[in-house]
Amino acid sequence: MSRKRRERREIRSAILLVAPFLIVFSLFFLYPTARVIALSFTDAPLIGDGNWIGFGNYIKLFNDRLFYTSLWNNIYFVLLTVVPTTAIALMIALAVNRLGGRIQALVLTLFFLPYVLPVSVVTMIWWWMLDFQFGILQPLIAAITGRPVAVFKDPVWVMPMIALVTIWWTNGFNVLLFIAGLRNIPPDLYEAAALDGAGPWQRFRRVTWPLLWPVTALVLTLQLILQLKLFDQVYLLSKGGPFNQSYVILLQMYREAFQLNHGGYAAAIAMVLFVVIVIVSVLQFQLLRIGGRK
């Protein structure tokens, strides 16, 4: 077989292997994305065609006070969750990594179990535990505040409580990522550090943390993207209230699309959120890479 025939055969094989992914990716991502971009420049309803209005939806959006309220609530939620959940997952992983055998497997299963639960079950569990009249956590809240609090109807408590629910629900996956990172650190490095007289904190600072930094950057980036797309917990626990204190961007998009039938305006909201997520996540990942090199 000549070289050219062999190259053609390899190219055909590569195309056949890549084609299913390209077809599915184009059909379920590229085409819908192009349709949403086009829809955002029209006054179309959710279903059906509309008139071309150019940047009308975007001008309306950037003059919408509710949009800025929603954007701030998203940012506030990111501050409440991204770094805390990463720090908590790291501490849990460091503790679990010291265990061995079946005990470690059992503890990992217990931490990962909430992650496999659907959001409806998670919110129902926490709604019951935080119920104003019968919630088993209300005595603890009353001990802190001096009175029971309807947390999902209180402007001050609602976002921190939704953040707490989210951390409890999603943190198991982050723990697994950190455990995987810890297991990739050679034990010889710890033995060498111990022989040099390094204590536990020095071993963590000089060995564990630098080698675990890529995993930490990955967890922070994934959490940032995930929390910017907040919707399910807010919709099920607070509906965006009270007084729009938990109203987020995806909830505004849902309202415009499925309740007010403003498909074009909802598409503009979706595109702005998409751009925000891309810019913020890329900037964060690059900053984390720079920090990891220092």
Coordinates of C-alpha atoms in Angstrom, one line a residue:
M1 CA 0.0 0.0 0.0
S2 CA 1.4 3.4 -1.1
R3 CA 1.9 6.2 1.4
K4 CA -0.9 8.4 -0.2
R5 CA -3.4 5.5 -0.1
R6 CA -2.5 4.9 3.6
E7 CA -2.9 8.7 4.4
R8 CA -6.3 8.7 2.6
R9 CA -7.4 5.7 4.5
E10 CA -6.4 7.3 7.8
I11 CA -8.2 10.5 6.9
R12 CA -11.4 8.5 6.1
S13 CA -11.1 6.6 9.4
A14 CA -10.7 9.8 11.3
I15 CA -13.7 11.4 9.6
L16 CA -15.9 8.4 10.4
L17 CA -14.8 8.5 14.0
V18 CA -15.3 12.2 14.4
A19 CA -18.5 12.5 12.3
P20 CA -21.0 11.2 15.0
F21 CA -19.7 13.8 17.5
L22 CA -19.8 16.6 14.9
I23 CA -23.3 15.7 13.9
V24 CA -24.7 15.6 17.4
F25 CA -22.7 18.8 18.4
S26 CA -24.0 20.7 15.4
L27 CA -27.6 19.5 15.8
F28 CA -27.9 20.0 19.6
F29 CA -25.6 22.9 20.2
L30 CA -24.5 24.9 17.2
Y31 CA -27.9 25.1 15.6
P32 CA -29.8 26.0 18.8
T33 CA -27.2 28.6 19.6
A34 CA -27.5 30.2 16.2
R35 CA -31.3 30.2 16.5
V36 CA -31.1 31.9 20.0
I37 CA -28.7 34.5 18.7
A38 CA -31.0 35.3 15.8
L39 CA -34.1 35.2 18.0
S40 CA -32.5 37.8 20.4
F41 CA -32.7 40.4 17.6
T42 CA -36.4 40.0 17.1
D43 CA -39.7 40.6 19.0
A44 CA -40.8 37.0 18.5
P45 CA -42.9 35.1 21.0
L46 CA -41.6 31.9 22.4
I47 CA -43.0 29.9 19.5
G48 CA -43.3 31.6 16.1
D49 CA -41.6 34.2 14.1
G50 CA -41.2 37.9 14.9
N51 CA -40.0 41.2 13.5
W52 CA -36.4 42.2 13.3
I53 CA -35.7 44.9 15.9
G54 CA -31.9 44.9 16.0
F55 CA -30.5 45.7 19.4
G56 CA -33.8 46.7 20.8
N57 CA -34.0 43.7 23.2
Y58 CA -30.5 44.5 24.5
I59 CA -31.2 48.2 24.9
K60 CA -34.3 47.3 26.9
L61 CA -32.4 44.8 29.0
F62 CA -29.6 47.2 29.9
N63 CA -32.3 49.7 31.0
D64 CA -34.2 47.1 33.1
R65 CA -33.7 47.5 36.8
L66 CA -34.8 43.9 37.4
F67 CA -31.9 42.7 35.3
Y68 CA -29.4 44.5 37.5
T69 CA -31.1 43.2 40.6
S70 CA -30.9 39.7 39.1
L71 CA -27.2 40.1 38.1
W72 CA -26.3 41.3 41.6
N73 CA -28.1 38.4 43.2
N74 CA -26.1 36.0 40.9
I75 CA -22.9 37.7 42.0
Y76 CA -23.9 37.6 45.6
F77 CA -24.6 33.9 45.3
V78 CA -21.3 33.2 43.7
L79 CA -19.5 35.0 46.6
L80 CA -21.6 32.8 49.0
T81 CA -20.8 29.5 47.4
V82 CA -17.7 29.2 45.1
V83 CA -14.8 29.8 47.5
P84 CA -16.6 28.4 50.6
T85 CA -17.7 25.1 48.9
T86 CA -14.1 24.7 47.5
A87 CA -12.5 25.2 50.9
I88 CA -15.0 22.9 52.6
A89 CA -14.5 20.2 50.0
L90 CA -10.7 20.5 50.4
M91 CA -10.9 20.1 54.2
I92 CA -13.2 17.1 53.8
A93 CA -10.9 15.5 51.2
L94 CA -7.9 16.0 53.4
A95 CA -9.7 14.3 56.3
V96 CA -11.1 11.5 54.3
N97 CA -7.7 10.8 52.6
R98 CA -6.3 9.9 56.0
L99 CA -8.9 7.1 56.3
G100 CA -8.5 3.7 54.7
G101 CA -10.3 0.7 53.4
R102 CA -14.0 0.3 53.8
I103 CA -14.3 3.2 56.2
Q104 CA -13.0 5.6 53.6
A105 CA -15.4 4.1 51.0
L106 CA -18.3 4.5 53.4
V107 CA -17.5 8.1 54.2
L108 CA -17.0 9.0 50.6
T109 CA -20.4 7.4 49.8
L110 CA -22.1 9.4 52.5
F111 CA -20.6 12.7 51.2
F112 CA -21.4 11.9 47.6
L113 CA -24.9 10.7 48.2
P114 CA -26.6 14.1 48.2
Y115 CA -25.1 14.9 44.8
V116 CA -27.0 12.0 43.1
L117 CA -30.3 13.2 44.5
P118 CA -32.6 15.3 42.2
V119 CA -33.0 18.9 43.1
S120 CA -36.7 18.5 43.9
V121 CA -35.8 15.9 46.6
V122 CA -33.0 18.1 48.0
T123 CA -35.2 21.2 48.2
M124 CA -38.0 19.2 49.8
I125 CA -35.6 17.8 52.5
W126 CA -34.4 21.3 53.4
W127 CA -37.8 22.9 53.2
W128 CA -39.0 20.4 55.8
M129 CA -35.9 20.9 58.0
L130 CA -36.2 24.7 57.9
D131 CA -40.0 24.9 58.1
F132 CA -41.1 27.9 60.2
Q133 CA -43.4 25.8 62.5
F134 CA -42.1 22.2 62.4
G135 CA -38.5 22.4 61.0
I136 CA -36.0 20.5 63.1
L137 CA -33.4 23.2 62.5
Q138 CA -35.6 26.0 63.7
P139 CA -34.5 25.6 67.4
L140 CA -30.9 26.2 66.2
I141 CA -31.9 29.3 64.3
A142 CA -33.9 30.5 67.3
A143 CA -30.9 30.0 69.5
I144 CA -28.9 32.3 67.2
T145 CA -31.5 34.9 66.5
G146 CA -33.7 34.7 69.5
R147 CA -36.7 33.7 67.4
P148 CA -37.8 31.3 64.7
V149 CA -37.2 32.7 61.1
A150 CA -39.1 31.8 57.9
V151 CA -35.7 31.7 56.1
F152 CA -37.0 31.4 52.6
K153 CA -39.4 34.4 53.1
D154 CA -36.8 36.6 54.8
P155 CA -34.8 39.1 52.6
V156 CA -31.7 38.6 54.7
W157 CA -31.7 34.9 55.1
V158 CA -33.0 33.7 51.8
M159 CA -29.8 33.7 49.7
P160 CA -27.5 32.4 52.4
M161 CA -29.9 29.5 53.1
I162 CA -30.1 28.7 49.3
A163 CA -26.3 28.8 49.3
L164 CA -26.2 26.4 52.2
V165 CA -28.5 24.0 50.4
T166 CA -26.4 24.2 47.3
I167 CA -23.2 23.5 49.1
W168 CA -24.7 20.5 50.9
W169 CA -26.1 19.2 47.6
T170 CA -23.1 19.7 45.2
N171 CA -20.0 19.4 47.5
G172 CA -19.7 15.6 47.1
F173 CA -18.5 15.9 43.6
N174 CA -15.8 18.5 44.6
V175 CA -14.6 16.1 47.4
L176 CA -14.1 13.3 44.8
L177 CA -12.1 15.7 42.6
F178 CA -9.8 16.6 45.5
I179 CA -9.5 13.0 46.6
A180 CA -8.3 12.1 43.1
G181 CA -5.8 14.9 43.2
L182 CA -4.5 13.9 46.6
R183 CA -4.0 10.3 45.4
N184 CA -1.9 11.5 42.5
I185 CA 0.7 13.1 44.9
P186 CA 3.6 10.7 45.3
P187 CA 4.0 9.5 49.0
D188 CA 7.8 9.8 48.6
L189 CA 7.5 13.6 48.6
Y190 CA 5.8 13.5 52.1
E191 CA 8.5 11.1 53.4
A192 CA 11.3 13.4 52.1
A193 CA 9.6 16.4 53.7
A194 CA 9.2 14.6 57.0
L195 CA 12.9 13.6 57.0
D196 CA 13.8 17.2 56.5
G197 CA 11.8 18.1 59.6
A198 CA 8.7 19.6 58.0
G199 CA 5.6 19.6 60.2
P200 CA 2.0 18.9 59.0
W201 CA 1.4 22.5 58.1
Q202 CA 4.7 22.8 56.2
R203 CA 4.0 19.6 54.3
F204 CA 0.6 20.9 53.3
R205 CA 2.0 24.3 52.3
R206 CA 5.1 23.0 50.4
V207 CA 3.9 19.7 49.0
T208 CA 0.1 19.3 49.0
W209 CA -1.1 22.8 48.1
P210 CA 1.3 23.4 45.0
L211 CA 0.6 19.9 43.6
L212 CA -3.2 20.2 44.3
W213 CA -3.5 23.7 42.7
P214 CA -4.6 22.5 39.2
V215 CA -7.4 20.6 40.8
T216 CA -8.3 23.6 42.9
A217 CA -8.4 25.8 39.9
L218 CA -10.6 23.3 38.1
V219 CA -13.1 23.1 41.0
L220 CA -13.2 26.9 41.4
T221 CA -13.9 27.3 37.6
L222 CA -16.6 24.6 37.5
Q223 CA -18.3 26.0 40.6
L224 CA -18.3 29.5 39.1
I225 CA -20.0 28.3 35.9
L226 CA -22.4 26.2 37.9
Q227 CA -23.5 28.9 40.3
L228 CA -23.9 31.5 37.7
K229 CA -26.5 29.2 36.1
L230 CA -28.5 29.1 39.4
F231 CA -32.2 28.5 38.8
D232 CA -33.6 25.2 40.2
Q233 CA -33.1 25.9 43.9
V234 CA -34.4 29.4 43.7
Y235 CA -37.4 28.5 41.8
L236 CA -38.4 25.6 44.1
L237 CA -37.5 27.3 47.4
S238 CA -38.3 31.0 47.1
K239 CA -39.7 31.8 43.6
G240 CA -37.3 34.8 43.5
G241 CA -38.7 36.4 46.6
P242 CA -39.1 38.0 48.9
F243 CA -39.0 41.4 47.3
N244 CA -36.8 40.0 44.5
Q245 CA -34.0 39.4 47.0
S246 CA -33.4 35.9 45.4
Y247 CA -34.4 36.8 41.8
V248 CA -31.7 35.6 39.5
I249 CA -31.0 35.9 35.8
L250 CA -32.3 32.5 34.7
L251 CA -35.5 33.1 36.7
Q252 CA -36.0 36.4 34.8
M253 CA -35.4 34.5 31.5
Y254 CA -37.9 31.8 32.5
R255 CA -40.5 34.4 33.4
E256 CA -40.1 36.3 30.1
A257 CA -40.1 33.2 28.0
F258 CA -42.7 30.9 29.6
Q259 CA -44.9 33.3 31.5
L260 CA -44.9 36.5 29.4
N261 CA -44.3 34.8 26.0
H262 CA -41.4 37.2 25.2
G263 CA -39.2 34.8 23.3
G264 CA -36.9 37.4 21.8
Y265 CA -36.3 39.2 25.0
A266 CA -35.7 35.9 26.9
A267 CA -33.1 35.0 24.2
A268 CA -31.3 38.3 24.7
I269 CA -31.1 37.6 28.5
A270 CA -29.8 34.1 27.7
M271 CA -27.1 35.5 25.4
V272 CA -26.0 38.1 27.9
L273 CA -25.7 35.4 30.6
F274 CA -23.7 33.2 28.2
V275 CA -21.3 36.0 27.5
V276 CA -20.9 36.8 31.2
I277 CA -20.2 33.2 32.0
V278 CA -17.6 32.8 29.2
I279 CA -15.8 36.1 30.1
V280 CA -15.8 35.5 33.9
S281 CA -14.8 31.8 33.7
V282 CA -12.0 32.5 31.3
L283 CA -10.6 35.4 33.3
Q284 CA -10.9 33.4 36.5
F285 CA -9.1 30.4 35.0
Q286 CA -6.3 32.5 33.6
L287 CA -5.8 34.3 36.9
L288 CA -5.7 30.9 38.7
R289 CA -3.1 29.7 36.2
I290 CA -1.0 32.7 36.8
G291 CA -1.4 32.3 40.6
G292 CA -0.4 28.6 40.3
R293 CA 2.9 29.5 38.6
K294 CA 4.0 31.8 41.5

